[in-house]
PDB file of C-alpha atoms in Angstrom:
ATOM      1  CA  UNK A   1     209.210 216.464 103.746  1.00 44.00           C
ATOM      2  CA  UNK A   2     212.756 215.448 104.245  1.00 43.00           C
ATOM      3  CA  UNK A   3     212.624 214.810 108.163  1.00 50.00           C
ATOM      4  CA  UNK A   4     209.284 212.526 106.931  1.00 43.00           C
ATOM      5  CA  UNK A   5     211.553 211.176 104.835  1.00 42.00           C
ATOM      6  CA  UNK A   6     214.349 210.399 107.831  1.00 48.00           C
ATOM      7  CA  UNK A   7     211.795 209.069 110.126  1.00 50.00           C
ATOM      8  CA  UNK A   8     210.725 206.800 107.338  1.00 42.00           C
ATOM      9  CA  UNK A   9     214.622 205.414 106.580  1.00 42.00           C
ATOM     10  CA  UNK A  10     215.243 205.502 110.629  1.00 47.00           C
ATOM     11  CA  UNK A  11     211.709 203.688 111.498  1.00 44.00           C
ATOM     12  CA  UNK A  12     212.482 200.688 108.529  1.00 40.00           C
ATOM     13  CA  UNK A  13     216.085 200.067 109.912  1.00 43.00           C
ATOM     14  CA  UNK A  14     214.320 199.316 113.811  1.00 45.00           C
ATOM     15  CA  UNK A  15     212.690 195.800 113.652  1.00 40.00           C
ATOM     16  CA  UNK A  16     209.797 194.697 112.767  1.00 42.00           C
ATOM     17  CA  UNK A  17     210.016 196.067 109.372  1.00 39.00           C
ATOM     18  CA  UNK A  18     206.620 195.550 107.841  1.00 41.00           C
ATOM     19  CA  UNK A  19     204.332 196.280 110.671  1.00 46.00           C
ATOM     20  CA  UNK A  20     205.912 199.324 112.145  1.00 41.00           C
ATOM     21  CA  UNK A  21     206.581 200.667 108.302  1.00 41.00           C
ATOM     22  CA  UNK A  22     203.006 200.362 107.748  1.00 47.00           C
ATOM     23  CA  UNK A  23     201.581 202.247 110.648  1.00 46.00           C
ATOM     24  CA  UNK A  24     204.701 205.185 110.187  1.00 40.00           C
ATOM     25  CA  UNK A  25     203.447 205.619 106.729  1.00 41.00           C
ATOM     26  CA  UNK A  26     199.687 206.225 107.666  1.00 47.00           C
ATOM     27  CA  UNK A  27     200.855 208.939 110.006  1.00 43.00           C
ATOM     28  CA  UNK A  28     202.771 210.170 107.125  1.00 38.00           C
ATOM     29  CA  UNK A  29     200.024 210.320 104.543  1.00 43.00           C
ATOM     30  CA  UNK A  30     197.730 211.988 107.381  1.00 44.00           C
ATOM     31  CA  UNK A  31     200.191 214.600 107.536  1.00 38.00           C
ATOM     32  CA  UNK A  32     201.219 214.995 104.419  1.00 38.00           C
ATOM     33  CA  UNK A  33     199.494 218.273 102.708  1.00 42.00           C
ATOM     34  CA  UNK A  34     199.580 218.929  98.934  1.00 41.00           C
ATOM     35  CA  UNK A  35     202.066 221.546  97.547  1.00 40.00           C
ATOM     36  CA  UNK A  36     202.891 222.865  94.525  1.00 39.00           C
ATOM     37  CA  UNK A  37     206.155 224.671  95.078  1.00 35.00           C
ATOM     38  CA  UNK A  38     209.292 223.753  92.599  1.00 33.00           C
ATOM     39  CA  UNK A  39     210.786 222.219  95.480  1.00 33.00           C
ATOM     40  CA  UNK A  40     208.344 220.019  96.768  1.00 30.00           C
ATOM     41  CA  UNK A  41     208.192 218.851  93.058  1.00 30.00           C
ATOM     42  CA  UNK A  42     211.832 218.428  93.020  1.00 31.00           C
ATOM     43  CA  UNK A  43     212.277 216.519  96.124  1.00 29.00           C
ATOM     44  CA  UNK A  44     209.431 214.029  95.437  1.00 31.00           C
ATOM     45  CA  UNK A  45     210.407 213.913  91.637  1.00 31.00           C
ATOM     46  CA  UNK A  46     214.057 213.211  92.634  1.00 33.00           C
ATOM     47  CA  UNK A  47     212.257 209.895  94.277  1.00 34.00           C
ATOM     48  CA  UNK A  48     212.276 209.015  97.591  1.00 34.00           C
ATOM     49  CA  UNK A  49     215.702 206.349  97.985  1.00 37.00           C
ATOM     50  CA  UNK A  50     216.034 203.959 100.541  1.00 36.00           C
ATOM     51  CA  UNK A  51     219.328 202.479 101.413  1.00 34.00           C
ATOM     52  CA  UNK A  52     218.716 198.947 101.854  1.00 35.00           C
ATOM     53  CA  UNK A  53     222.056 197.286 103.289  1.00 35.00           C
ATOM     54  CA  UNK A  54     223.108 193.900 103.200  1.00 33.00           C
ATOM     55  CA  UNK A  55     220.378 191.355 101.693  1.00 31.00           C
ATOM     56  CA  UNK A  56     217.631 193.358 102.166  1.00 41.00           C
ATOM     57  CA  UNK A  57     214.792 193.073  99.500  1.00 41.00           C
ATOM     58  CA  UNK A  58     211.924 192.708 101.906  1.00 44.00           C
ATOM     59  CA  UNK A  59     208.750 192.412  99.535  1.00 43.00           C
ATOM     60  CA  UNK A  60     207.056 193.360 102.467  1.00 40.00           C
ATOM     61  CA  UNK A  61     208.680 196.860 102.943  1.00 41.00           C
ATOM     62  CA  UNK A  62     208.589 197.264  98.775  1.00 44.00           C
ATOM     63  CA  UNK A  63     204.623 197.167  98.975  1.00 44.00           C
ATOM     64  CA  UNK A  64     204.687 199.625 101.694  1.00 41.00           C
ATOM     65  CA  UNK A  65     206.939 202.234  99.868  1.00 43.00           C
ATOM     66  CA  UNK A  66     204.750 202.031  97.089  1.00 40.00           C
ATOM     67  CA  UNK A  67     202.313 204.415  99.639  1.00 41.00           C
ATOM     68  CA  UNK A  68     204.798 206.868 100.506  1.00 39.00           C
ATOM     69  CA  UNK A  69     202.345 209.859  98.573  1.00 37.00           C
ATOM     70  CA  UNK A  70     204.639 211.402  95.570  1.00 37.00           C
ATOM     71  CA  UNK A  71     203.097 214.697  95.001  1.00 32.00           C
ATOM     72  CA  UNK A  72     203.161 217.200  91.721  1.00 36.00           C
ATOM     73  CA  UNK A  73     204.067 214.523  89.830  1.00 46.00           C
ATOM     74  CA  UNK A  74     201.688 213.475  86.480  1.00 50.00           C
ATOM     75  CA  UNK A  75     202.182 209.936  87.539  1.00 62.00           C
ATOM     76  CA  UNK A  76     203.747 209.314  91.332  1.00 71.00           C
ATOM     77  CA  UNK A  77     207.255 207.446  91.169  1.00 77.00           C
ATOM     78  CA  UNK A  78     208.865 205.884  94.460  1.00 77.00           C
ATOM     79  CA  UNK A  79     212.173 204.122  94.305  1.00 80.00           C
ATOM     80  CA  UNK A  80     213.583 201.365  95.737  1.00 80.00           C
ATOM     81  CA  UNK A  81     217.389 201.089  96.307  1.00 84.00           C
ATOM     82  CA  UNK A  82     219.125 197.744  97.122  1.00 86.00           C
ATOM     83  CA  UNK A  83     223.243 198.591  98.138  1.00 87.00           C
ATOM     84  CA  UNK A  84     225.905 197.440  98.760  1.00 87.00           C
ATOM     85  CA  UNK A  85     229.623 198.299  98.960  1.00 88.00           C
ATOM     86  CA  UNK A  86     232.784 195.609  99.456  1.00 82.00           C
ATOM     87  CA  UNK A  87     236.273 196.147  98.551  1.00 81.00           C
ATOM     88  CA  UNK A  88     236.275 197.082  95.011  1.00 89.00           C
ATOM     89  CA  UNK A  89     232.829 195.641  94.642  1.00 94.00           C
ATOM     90  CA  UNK A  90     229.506 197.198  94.791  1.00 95.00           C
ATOM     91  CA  UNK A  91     226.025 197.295  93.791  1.00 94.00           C
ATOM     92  CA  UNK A  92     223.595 199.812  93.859  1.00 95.00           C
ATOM     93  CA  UNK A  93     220.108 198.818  92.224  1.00 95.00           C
ATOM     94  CA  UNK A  94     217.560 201.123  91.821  1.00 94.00           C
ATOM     95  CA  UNK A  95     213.819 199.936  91.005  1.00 93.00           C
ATOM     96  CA  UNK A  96     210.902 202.116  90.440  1.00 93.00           C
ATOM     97  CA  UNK A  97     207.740 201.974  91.627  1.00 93.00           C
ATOM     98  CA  UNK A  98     204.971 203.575  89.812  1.00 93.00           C
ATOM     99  CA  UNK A  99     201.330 204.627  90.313  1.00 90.00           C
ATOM    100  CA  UNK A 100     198.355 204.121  87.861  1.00 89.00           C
ATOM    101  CA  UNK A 101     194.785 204.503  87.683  1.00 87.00           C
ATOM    102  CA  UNK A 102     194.519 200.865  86.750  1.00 90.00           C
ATOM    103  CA  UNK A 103     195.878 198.574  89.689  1.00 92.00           C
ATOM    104  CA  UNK A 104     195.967 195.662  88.239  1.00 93.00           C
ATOM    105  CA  UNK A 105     198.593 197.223  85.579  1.00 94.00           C
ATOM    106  CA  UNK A 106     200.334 199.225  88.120  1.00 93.00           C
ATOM    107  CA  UNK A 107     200.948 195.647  90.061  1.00 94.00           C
ATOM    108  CA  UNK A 108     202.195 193.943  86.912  1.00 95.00           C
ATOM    109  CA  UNK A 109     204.687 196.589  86.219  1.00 95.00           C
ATOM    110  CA  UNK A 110     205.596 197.053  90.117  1.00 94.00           C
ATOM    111  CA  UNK A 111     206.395 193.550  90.480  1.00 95.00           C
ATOM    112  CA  UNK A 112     208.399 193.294  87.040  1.00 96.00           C
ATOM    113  CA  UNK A 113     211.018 196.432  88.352  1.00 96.00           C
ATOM    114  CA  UNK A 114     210.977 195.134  91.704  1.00 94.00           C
ATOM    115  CA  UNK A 115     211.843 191.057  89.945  1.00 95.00           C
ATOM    116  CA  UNK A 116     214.555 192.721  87.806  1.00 96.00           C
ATOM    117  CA  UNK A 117     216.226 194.485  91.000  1.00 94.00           C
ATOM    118  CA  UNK A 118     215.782 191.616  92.818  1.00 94.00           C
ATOM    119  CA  UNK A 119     217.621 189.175  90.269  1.00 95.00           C
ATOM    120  CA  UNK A 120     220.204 192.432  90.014  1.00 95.00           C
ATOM    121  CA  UNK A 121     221.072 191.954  93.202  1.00 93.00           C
ATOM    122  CA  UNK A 122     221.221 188.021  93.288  1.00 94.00           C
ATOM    123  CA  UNK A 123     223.738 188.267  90.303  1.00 94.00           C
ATOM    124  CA  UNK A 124     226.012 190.236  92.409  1.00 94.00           C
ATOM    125  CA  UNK A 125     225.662 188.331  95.832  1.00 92.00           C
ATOM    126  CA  UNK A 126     226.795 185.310  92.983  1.00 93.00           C
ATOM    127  CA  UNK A 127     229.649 187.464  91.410  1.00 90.00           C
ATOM    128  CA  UNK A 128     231.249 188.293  94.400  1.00 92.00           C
ATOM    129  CA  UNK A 129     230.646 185.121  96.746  1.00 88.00           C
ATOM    130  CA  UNK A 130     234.270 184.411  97.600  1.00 84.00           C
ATOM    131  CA  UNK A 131     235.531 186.175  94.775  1.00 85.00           C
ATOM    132  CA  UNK A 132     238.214 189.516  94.498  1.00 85.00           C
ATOM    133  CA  UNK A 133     238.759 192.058  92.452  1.00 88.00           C
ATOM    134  CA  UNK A 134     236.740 194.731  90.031  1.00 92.00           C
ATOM    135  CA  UNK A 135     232.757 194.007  89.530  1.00 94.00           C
ATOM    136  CA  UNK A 136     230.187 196.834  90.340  1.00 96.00           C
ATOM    137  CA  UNK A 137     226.513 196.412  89.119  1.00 96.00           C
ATOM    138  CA  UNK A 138     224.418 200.131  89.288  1.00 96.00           C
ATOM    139  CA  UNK A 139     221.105 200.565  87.972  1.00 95.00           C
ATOM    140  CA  UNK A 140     218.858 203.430  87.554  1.00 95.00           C
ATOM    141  CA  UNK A 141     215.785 204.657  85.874  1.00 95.00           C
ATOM    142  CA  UNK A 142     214.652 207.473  83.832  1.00 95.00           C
ATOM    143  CA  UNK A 143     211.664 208.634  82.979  1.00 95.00           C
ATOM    144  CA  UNK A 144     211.881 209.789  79.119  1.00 97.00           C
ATOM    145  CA  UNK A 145     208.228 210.835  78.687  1.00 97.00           C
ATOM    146  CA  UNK A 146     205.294 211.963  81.227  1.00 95.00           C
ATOM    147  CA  UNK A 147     202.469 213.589  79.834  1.00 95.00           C
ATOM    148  CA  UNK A 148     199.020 213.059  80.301  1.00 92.00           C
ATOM    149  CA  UNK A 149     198.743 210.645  77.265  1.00 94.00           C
ATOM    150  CA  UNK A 150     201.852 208.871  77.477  1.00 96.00           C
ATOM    151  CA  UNK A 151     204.693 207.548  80.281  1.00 96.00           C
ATOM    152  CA  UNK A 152     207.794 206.071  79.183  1.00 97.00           C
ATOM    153  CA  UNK A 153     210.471 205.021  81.659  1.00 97.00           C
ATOM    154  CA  UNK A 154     213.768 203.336  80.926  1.00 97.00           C
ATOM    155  CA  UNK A 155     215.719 201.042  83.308  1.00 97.00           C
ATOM    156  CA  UNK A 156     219.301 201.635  82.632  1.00 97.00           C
ATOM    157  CA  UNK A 157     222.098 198.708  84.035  1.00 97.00           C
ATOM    158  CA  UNK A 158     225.588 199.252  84.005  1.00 97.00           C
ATOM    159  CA  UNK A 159     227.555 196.477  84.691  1.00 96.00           C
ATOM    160  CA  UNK A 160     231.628 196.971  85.617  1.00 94.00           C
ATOM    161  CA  UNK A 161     234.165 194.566  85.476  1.00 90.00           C
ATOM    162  CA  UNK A 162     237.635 195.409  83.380  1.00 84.00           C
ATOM    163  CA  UNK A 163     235.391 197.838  81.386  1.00 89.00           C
ATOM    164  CA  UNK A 164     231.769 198.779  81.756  1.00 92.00           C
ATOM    165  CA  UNK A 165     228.468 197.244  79.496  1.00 94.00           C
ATOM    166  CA  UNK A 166     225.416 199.306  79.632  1.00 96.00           C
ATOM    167  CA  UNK A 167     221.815 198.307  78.421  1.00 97.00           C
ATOM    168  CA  UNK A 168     218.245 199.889  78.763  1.00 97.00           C
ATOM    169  CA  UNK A 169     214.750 198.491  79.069  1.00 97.00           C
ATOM    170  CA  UNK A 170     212.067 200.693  78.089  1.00 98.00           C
ATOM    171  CA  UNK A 171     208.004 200.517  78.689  1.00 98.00           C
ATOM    172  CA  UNK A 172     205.937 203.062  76.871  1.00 98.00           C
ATOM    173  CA  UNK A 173     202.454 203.407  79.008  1.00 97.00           C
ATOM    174  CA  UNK A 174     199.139 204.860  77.401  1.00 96.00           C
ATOM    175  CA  UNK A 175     197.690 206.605  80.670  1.00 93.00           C
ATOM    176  CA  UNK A 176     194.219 206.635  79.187  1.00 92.00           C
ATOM    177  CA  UNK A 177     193.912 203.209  77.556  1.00 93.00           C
ATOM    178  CA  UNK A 178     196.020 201.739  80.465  1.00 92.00           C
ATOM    179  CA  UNK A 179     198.099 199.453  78.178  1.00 94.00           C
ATOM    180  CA  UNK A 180     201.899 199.359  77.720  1.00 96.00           C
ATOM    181  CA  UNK A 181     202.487 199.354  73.904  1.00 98.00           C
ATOM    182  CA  UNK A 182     204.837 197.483  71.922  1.00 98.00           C
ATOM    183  CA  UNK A 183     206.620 198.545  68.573  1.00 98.00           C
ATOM    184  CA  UNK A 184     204.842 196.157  66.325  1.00 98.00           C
ATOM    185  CA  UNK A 185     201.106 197.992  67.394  1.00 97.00           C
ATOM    186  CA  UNK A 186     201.808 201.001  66.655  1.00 98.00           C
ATOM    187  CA  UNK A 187     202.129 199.721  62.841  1.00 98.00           C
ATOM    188  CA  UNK A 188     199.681 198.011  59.990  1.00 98.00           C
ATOM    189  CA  UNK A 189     202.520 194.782  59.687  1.00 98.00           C
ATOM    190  CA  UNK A 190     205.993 194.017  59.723  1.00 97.00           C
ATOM    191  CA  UNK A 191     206.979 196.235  56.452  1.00 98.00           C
ATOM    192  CA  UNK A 192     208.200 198.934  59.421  1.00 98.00           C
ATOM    193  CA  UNK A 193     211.123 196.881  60.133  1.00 98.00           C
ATOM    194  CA  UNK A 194     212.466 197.483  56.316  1.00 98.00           C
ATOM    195  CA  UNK A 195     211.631 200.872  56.626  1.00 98.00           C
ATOM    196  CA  UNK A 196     213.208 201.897  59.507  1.00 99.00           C
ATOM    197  CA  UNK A 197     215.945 199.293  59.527  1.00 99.00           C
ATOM    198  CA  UNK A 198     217.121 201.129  55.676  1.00 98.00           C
ATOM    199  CA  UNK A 199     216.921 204.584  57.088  1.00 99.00           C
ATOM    200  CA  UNK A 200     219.188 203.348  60.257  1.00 99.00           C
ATOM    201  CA  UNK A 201     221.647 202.435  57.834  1.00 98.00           C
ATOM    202  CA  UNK A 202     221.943 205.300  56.175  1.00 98.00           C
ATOM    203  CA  UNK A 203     221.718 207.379  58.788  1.00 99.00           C
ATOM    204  CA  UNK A 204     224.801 205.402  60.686  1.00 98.00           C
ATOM    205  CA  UNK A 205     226.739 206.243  57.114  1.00 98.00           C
ATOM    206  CA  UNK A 206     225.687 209.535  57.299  1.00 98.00           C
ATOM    207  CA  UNK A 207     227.086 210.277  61.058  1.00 98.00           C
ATOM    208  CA  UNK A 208     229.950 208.226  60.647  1.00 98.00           C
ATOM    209  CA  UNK A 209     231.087 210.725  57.650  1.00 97.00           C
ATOM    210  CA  UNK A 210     230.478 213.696  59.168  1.00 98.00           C
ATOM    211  CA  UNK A 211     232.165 212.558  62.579  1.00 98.00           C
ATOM    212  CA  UNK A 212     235.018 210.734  62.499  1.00 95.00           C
ATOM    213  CA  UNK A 213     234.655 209.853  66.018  1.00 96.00           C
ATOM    214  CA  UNK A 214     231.552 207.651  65.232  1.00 98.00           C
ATOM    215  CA  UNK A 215     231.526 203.725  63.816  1.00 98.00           C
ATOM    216  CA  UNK A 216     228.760 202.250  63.831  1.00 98.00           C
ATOM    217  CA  UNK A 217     228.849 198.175  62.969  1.00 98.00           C
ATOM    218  CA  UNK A 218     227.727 198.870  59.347  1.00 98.00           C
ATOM    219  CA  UNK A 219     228.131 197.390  56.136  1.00 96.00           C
ATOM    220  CA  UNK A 220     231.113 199.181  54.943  1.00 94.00           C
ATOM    221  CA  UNK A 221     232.563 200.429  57.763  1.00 96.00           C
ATOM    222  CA  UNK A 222     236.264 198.471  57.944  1.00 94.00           C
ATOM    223  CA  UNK A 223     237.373 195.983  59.825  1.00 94.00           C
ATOM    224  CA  UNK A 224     233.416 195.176  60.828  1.00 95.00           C
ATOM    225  CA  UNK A 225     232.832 191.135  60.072  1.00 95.00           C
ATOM    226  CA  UNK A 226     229.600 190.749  58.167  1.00 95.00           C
ATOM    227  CA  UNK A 227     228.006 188.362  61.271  1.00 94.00           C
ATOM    228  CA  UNK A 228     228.634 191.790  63.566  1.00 95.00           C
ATOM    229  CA  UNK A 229     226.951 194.189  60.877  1.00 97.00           C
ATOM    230  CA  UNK A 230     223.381 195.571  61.786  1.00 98.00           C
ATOM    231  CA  UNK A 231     221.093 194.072  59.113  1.00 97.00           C
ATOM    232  CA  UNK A 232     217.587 195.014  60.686  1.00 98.00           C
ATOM    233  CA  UNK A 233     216.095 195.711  63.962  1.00 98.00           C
ATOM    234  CA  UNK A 234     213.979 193.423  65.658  1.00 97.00           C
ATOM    235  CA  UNK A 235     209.732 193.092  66.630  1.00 96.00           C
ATOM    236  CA  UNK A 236     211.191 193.554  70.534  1.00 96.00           C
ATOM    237  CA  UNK A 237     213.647 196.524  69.432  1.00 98.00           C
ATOM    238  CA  UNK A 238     213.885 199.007  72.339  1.00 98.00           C
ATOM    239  CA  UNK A 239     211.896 202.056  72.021  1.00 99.00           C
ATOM    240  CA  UNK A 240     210.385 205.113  73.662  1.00 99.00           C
ATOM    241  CA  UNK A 241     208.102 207.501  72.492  1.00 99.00           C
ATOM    242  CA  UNK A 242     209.081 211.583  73.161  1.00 98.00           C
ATOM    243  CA  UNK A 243     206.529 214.136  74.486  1.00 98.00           C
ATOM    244  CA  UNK A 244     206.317 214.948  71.320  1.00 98.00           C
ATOM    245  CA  UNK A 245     204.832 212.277  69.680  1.00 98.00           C
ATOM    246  CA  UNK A 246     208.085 210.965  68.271  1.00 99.00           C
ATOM    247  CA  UNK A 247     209.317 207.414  68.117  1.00 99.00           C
ATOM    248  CA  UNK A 248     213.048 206.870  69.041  1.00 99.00           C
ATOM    249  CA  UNK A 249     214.982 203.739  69.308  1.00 99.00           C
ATOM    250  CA  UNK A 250     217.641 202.709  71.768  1.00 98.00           C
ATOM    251  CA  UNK A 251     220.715 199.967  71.347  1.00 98.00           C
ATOM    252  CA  UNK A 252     221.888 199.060  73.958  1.00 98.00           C
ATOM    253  CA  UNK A 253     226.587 199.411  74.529  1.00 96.00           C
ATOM    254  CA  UNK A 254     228.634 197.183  71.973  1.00 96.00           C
ATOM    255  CA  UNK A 255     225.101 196.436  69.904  1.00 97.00           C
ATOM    256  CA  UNK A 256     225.689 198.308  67.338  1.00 98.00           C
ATOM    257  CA  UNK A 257     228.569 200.304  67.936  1.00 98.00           C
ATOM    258  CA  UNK A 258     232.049 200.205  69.532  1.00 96.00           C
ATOM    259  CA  UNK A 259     231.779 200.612  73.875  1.00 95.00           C
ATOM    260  CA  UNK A 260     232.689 204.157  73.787  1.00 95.00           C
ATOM    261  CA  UNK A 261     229.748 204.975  71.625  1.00 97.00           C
ATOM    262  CA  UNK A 262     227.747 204.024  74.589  1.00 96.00           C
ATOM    263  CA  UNK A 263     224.163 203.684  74.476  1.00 98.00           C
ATOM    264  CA  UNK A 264     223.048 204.818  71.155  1.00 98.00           C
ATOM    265  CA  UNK A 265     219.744 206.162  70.139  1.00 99.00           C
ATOM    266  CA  UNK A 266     217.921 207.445  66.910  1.00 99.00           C
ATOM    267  CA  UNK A 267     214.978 209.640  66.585  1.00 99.00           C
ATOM    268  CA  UNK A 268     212.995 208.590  63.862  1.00 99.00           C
ATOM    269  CA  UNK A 269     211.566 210.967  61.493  1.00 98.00           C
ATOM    270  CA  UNK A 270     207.233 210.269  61.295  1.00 98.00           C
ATOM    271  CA  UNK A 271     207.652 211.486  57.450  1.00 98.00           C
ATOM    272  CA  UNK A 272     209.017 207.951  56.802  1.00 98.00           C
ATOM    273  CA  UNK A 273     206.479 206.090  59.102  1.00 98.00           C
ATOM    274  CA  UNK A 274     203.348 207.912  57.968  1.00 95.00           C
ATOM    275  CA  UNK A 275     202.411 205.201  55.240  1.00 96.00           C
ATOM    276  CA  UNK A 276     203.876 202.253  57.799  1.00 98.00           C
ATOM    277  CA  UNK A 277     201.439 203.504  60.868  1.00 98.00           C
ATOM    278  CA  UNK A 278     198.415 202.440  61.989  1.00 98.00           C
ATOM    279  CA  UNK A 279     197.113 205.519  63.384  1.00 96.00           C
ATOM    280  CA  UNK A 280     198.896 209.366  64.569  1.00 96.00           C
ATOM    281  CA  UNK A 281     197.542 208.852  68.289  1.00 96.00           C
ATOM    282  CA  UNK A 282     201.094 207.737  69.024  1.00 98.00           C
ATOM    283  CA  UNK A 283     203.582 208.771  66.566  1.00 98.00           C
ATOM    284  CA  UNK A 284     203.032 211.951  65.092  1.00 96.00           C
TER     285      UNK A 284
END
C-alpha cells in the first residue's frame, strides 16, 4: 500500500495533474485487494496525506483523491493536505474527505472541508504577503465517533502568532438516516439550553474547587467582568455525540476559559436530559 501510495504523490507532482491522477488511480483501485490486517487498517485509517506545495488546491486533484479506496474503515476517510513552510511562517491544512452511502450528502460535506481548507489557506497566503515574523496556521481532523449508527468528526484549527488560539467544528452524521444533526433536534424545545447551561455552571464551580489549576469565566470566579462570564450556551453550541450514546460539548480556547485551559469539553450526564429529549436513539 505505501509504494501505491508513492506512485500516487510522485504521479500528481508530474503535469497534467487531473488526467494522469485519474487514470493512476484506476490502476490503483484494480489492484487494490481487501485486507483486514491491523496494519492495513492503520495505514489507511492514519489517512492517506498529500503534500501539496505552494498554491496548490487543485479541485480537480481533490475529487480524484476522494477515490483513493480506504479500506477497514466503517466509513472511508481520505485527507487532503495544503503546506507550506517560509521563514517562521507556515501552514499546514488538513481537510477530510469522507465517504457515504448517500452522495449527494457526502458532496455537501466534501465540498464544505475542502471550502474551509481552501479559505485556510487563502488567510495565510494574506497573512504573510510581504509580511515577517511569527504566524503558523495548522489544521487537523479527528474523528470522535464511528459506529455504525453514528460519525462525528471534528475539524480542529490552531492558529499561531505571539501565542496560539485553537477552535473546533464538529458534524455529528446519522449513517442510517443520512442526515447531519444539530443540537436543537435532538430535543422537544429550547428549555435544554437552561438545563444544560445551569449544570455547566455548576460543574465549572465544581472543577475549579477541586483544581486550583482550573478558571473557568464564571460568575464568581475573580477578576472575571460580568460581559466575559458564560451565561448560557447557544442553539449552534459545538457538540459531538460519543460511541456511547453520550452528548458532549466543546468551547472552543479563550471561550470560556483562560488559553492554557485549551479546548474545553463537558460530557453531559443523559440523567439530566431525559425529560429535555425527544427520543434515546441519540443520547442515551
Amino acid at each position: 500500500m505505501s509504494n501505491k501510495l508513492n506512485d500516487l504523490k510522485q504521479t500528481y507532482q508530474q503535469p497534467p495533474v487531473p488526467k494522469e491522477l485519474d487514470e493512476m488511480i484506476a490502476r490503483v483501485e484494480r489492484r487494490t485487494r481487501p485486507s483486514r490486517t491491523k496494519q492495513s487498517v492503520l495505514i489507511t485509517a492514519a489517512a492517506i496525506t498529500l503534500f501539496i506545495g505552494g498554491l496548490n488546491s487543485n479541485t480537480s486533484f481533490a475529487d480524484a483523491m476522494a477515490k483513493v479506496p480506504v479500506l477497514g474503515q466503517l466509513t472511508e476517510i481520505v485527507t487532503i493536505d495544503w503546506r507550506e513552510t517560509k521563514t517562521q511562517q507556515s501552514a499546514d491544512i488538513k481537510a477530510p474527505q469522507v465517504t457515504l452511502p448517500d452522495k449527494a450528502l457526502e458532496q455537501q460535506l466534501n465540498e464544505k472541508y475542502i471550502a474551509e481548507g481552501q479559505a485556510l489557506y487563502e488567510k495565510f497566503k494574506q497573512e504573510t504577503h510581504g509580511q515577517e515574523g511569527v504566524f503558523a496556521i495548522d489544521s487537523r481532523y479527528d474523528v470522535k465517533t464511528d459506529t455504525d449508527d453514528l460519525l462525528s468528526i471534528g475539524r480542529i484549527v490552531t492558529e499561531t502568532r505571539a501565542s496560539a488560539a485553537e477552535s473546533v467544528q464538529y458534524d455529528t452524521i446519522d449513517k442510517k438516516r443520512q442526515l447531519v444533526l444539530t443540537l436543537p433536534s435532538l430535543f422537544k424545545d429550547d428549555g435544554y439550553i437552561t438545563t444544560i447551561s445551569d449544570y455547566l455552571k455548576e460543574e465549572m464551580r465544581r472543577q475549579m474547587k477541586a483544581d486550583e489549576g482550573k478558571v473557568y469565566f464564571v460568575e464568581g470566579t475573580p477578576d472575571v467582568p460580568k460581559d466575559e462570564q458564560f451565561e448560557h450556551i447557544s442553539v449552534k453550541q459545538n457538540f459531538y455525540i460519543t460511541a456511547d450514546h453520550k452528548l458532549v460539548l466543546s468551547f472552543d480556547e479563550y471561550s470560556i476559559a483562560p488559553g492554557y485551559m485549551g479546548i474545553v469539553e463537558f460530557k453531559i450526564p443523559t440523567s439530566i436530559l431525559k425529560d429535555d429529549l425527544v427520543s434515546s436513539s441519540y443520547i442515551r
